[in-house]
Coordinates of C-alpha atoms in Angstrom, one line a residue:
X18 CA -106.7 -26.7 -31.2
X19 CA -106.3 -25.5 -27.6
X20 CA -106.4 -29.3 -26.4
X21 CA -103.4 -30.0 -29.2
X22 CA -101.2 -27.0 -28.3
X23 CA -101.7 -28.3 -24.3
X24 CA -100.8 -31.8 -25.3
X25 CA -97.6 -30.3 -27.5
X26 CA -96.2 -28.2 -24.6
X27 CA -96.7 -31.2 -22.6
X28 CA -94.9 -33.6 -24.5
X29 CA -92.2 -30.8 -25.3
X30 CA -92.0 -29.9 -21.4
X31 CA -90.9 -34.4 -20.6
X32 CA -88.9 -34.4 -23.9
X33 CA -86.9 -31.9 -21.9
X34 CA -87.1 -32.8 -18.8
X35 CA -85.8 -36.3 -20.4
X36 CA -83.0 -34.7 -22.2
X37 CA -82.0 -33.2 -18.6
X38 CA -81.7 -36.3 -16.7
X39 CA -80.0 -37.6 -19.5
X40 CA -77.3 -35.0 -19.5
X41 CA -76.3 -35.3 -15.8
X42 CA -72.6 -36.6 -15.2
X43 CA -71.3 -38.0 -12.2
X44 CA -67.0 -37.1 -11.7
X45 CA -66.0 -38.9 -8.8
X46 CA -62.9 -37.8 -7.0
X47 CA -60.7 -40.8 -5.9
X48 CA -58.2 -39.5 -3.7
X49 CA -56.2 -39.4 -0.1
X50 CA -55.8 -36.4 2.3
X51 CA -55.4 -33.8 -0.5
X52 CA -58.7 -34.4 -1.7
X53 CA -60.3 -35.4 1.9
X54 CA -59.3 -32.6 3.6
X55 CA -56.9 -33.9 6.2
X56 CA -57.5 -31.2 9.2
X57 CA -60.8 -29.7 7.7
X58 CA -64.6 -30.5 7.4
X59 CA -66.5 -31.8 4.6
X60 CA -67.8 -28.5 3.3
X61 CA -64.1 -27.0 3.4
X62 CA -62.4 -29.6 1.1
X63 CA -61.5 -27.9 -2.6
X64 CA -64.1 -31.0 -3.5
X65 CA -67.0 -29.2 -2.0
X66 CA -66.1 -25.8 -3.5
X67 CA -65.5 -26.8 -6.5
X68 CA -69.4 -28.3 -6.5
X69 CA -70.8 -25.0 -5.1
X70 CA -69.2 -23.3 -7.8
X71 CA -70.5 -25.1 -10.4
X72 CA -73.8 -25.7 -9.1
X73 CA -74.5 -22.4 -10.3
X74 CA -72.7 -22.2 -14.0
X75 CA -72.6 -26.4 -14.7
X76 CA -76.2 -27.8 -12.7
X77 CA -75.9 -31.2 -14.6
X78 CA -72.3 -31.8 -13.3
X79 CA -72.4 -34.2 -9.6
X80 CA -68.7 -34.0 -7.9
X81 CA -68.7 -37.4 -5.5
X82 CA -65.7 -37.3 -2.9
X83 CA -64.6 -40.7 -2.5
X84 CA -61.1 -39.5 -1.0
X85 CA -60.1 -41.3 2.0
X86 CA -57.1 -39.7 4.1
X87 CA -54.0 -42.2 4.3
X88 CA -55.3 -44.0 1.2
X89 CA -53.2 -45.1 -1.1
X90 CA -52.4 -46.9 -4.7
X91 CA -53.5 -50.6 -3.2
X92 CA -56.5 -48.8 -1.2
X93 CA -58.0 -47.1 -3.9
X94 CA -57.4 -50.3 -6.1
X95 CA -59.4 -52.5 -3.4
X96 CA -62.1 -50.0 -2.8
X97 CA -62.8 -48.6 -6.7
X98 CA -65.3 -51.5 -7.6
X99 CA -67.3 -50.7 -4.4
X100 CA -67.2 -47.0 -5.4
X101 CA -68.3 -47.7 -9.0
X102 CA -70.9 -49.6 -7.9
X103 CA -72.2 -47.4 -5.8
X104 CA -71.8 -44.2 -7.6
X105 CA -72.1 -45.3 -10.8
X106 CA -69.6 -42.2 -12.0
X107 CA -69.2 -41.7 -15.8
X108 CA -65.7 -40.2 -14.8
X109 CA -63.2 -40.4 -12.2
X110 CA -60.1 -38.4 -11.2
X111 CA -57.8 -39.9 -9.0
X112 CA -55.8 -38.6 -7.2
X113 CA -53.4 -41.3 -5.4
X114 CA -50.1 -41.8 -5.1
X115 CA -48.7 -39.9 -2.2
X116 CA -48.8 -41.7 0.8
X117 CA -47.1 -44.6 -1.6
X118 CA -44.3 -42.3 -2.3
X119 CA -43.8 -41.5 1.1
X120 CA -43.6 -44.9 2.7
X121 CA -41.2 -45.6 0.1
X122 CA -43.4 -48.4 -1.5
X123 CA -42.0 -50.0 -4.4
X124 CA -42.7 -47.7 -7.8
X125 CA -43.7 -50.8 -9.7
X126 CA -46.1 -52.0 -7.5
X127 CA -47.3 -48.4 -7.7
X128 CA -47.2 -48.2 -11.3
X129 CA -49.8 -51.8 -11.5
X130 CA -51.8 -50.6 -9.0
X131 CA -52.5 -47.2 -11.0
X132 CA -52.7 -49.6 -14.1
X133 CA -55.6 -51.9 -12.9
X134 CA -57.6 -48.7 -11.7
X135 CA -57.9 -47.2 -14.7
X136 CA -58.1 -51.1 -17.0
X137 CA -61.3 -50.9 -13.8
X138 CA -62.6 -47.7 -14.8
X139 CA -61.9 -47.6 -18.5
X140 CA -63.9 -51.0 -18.9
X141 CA -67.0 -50.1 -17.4
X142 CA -66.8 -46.9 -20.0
X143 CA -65.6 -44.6 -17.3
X144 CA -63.6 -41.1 -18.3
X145 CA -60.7 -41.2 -16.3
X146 CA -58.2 -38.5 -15.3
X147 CA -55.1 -38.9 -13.2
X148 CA -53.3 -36.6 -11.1
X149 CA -49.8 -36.3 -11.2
X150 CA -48.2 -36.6 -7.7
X151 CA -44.4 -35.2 -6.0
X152 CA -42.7 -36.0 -3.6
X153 CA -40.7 -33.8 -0.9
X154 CA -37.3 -32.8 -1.9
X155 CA -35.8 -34.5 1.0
X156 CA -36.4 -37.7 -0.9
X157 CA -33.9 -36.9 -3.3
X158 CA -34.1 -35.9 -7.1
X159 CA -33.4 -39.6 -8.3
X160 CA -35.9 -41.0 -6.4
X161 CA -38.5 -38.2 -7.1
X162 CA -37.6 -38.3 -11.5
X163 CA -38.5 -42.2 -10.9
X164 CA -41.3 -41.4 -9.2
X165 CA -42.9 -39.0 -11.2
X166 CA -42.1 -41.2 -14.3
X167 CA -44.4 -43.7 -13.2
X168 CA -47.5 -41.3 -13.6
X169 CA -46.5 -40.0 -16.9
X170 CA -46.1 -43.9 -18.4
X171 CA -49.4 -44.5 -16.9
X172 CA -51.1 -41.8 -18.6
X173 CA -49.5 -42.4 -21.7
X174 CA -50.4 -46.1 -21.8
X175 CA -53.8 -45.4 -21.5
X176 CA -54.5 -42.0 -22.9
X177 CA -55.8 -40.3 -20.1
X178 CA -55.2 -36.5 -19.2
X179 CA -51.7 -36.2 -16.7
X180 CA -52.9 -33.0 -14.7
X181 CA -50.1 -31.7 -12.9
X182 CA -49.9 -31.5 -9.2
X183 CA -51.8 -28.8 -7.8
X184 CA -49.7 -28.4 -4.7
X185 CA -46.7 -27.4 -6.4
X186 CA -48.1 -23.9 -6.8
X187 CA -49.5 -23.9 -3.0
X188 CA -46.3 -25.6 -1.3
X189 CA -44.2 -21.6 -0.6
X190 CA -47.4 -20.0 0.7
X191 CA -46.8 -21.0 4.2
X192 CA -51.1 -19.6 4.7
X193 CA -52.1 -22.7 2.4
X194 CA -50.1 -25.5 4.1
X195 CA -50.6 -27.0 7.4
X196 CA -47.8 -27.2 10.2
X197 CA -47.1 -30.8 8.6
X198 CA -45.2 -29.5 5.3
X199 CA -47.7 -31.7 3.7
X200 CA -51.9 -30.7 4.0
X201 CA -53.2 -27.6 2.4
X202 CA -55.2 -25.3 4.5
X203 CA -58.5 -24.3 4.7
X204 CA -57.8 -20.7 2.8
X205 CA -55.8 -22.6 0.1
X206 CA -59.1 -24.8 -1.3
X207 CA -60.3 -22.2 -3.1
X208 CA -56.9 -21.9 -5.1
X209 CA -56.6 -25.4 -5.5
X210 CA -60.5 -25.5 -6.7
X211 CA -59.4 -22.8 -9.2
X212 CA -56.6 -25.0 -10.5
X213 CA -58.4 -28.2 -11.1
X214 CA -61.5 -26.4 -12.7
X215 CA -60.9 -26.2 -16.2
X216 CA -59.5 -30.1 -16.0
X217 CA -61.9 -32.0 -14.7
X218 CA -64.6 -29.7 -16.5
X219 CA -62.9 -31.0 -19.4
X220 CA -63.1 -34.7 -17.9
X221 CA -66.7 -34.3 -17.4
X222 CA -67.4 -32.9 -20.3
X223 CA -66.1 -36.1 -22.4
X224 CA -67.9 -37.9 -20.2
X225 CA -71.4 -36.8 -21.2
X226 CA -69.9 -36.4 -25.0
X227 CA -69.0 -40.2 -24.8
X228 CA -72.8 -40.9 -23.2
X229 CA -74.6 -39.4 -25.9

């Protein structure tokens, strides 16, 4: 009997252990400067906070930056099936879009390249999320309304979560922008990890729902 209960913990202890390894879900973060940390290191980027945070509450949740400062809609599209094969994410937020707008690239190029990343992601039976991205006001409210169209017609197309910009909230604390106008600071990557939270907990979350 002693020799059956040993064997039954056993098995019970690698049915778990299986279920465990099993349950772990990969978010890659796709992004530019916002998400690199344009002006910081590696452990300072809302990325790397947001991981240490939920190391403790979410264990079975891996955050992979893939954010490249000065990236854009065409860079992330070149890059993404190097990323996926690498990481092998079950979800992806990205978070492109900016530099695009700035340079004054043309919105339906934009609009394809966003379009092909998620077809990408979607195929492979990725959970995608996508950030929606603004432009300075200096560019003018007609340009900014066309703009910001293009990211809610993309994430209406493909029924993906639109989560809102999270430097809208950041941009009149002049402690959580840099001198540019443009990079958030070290002390605002905590507010920004606060903000995206409960979205891309959500995003991971279907991931490992749509695993099982």
């Amino acid at each position: 009997m002693k020799n059956f209960l040993l064997k039954l913990a056993c098995i019970t202890l690698i049915f778990i252990s299986i279920r465990s390894v099993a349950a772990n879900v990969s978010l890659v973060v796709l992004g530019d400067s916002l998400s690199a940390g344009y002006g910081l290191s590696q452990q300072q980027t809302w990325v790397a906070e947001l991981q240490r945070r939920w190391q403790q509450e979410y264990p079975n949740i891996e955050i992979i930056n893939a954010s490249i400062s000065g990236d854009t809609t065409r860079g992330g599209l070149n890059r993404l099936s190097g990323v996926i094969e690498r990481h092998q994410p079950d979800a992806i937020f990205i978070e492109l879009g900016g530099n695009d707008g700035l340079r004054g690239f043309d919105l339906a190029t934009v609009e394809a390249n966003l379009s092909d990343m998620i077809e990408q992601a979607q195929a492979k039976g990725i959970n995608v999320a996508l950030s929606q991205v603004m432009v300075p006001p200096n560019y003018g409210p007609r340009f900014s309304k066309r703009f910001q169209a293009v990211f809610n017609r993309v994430a209406e197309k493909y029924e993906v979560t639109l989560v809102p910009f999270f430097m809208t909230e950041l941009v009149d604390n002049p402690d959580f922008v840099q001198d540019d106008g443009i990079h958030p600071t070290a002390e605002a990557q905590a507010s920004i990890a606060d903000f995206l939270s409960p979205y891309l907990l959500e995003l991971a979350q279907q991931a490992e729902a749509s695993s099982q």
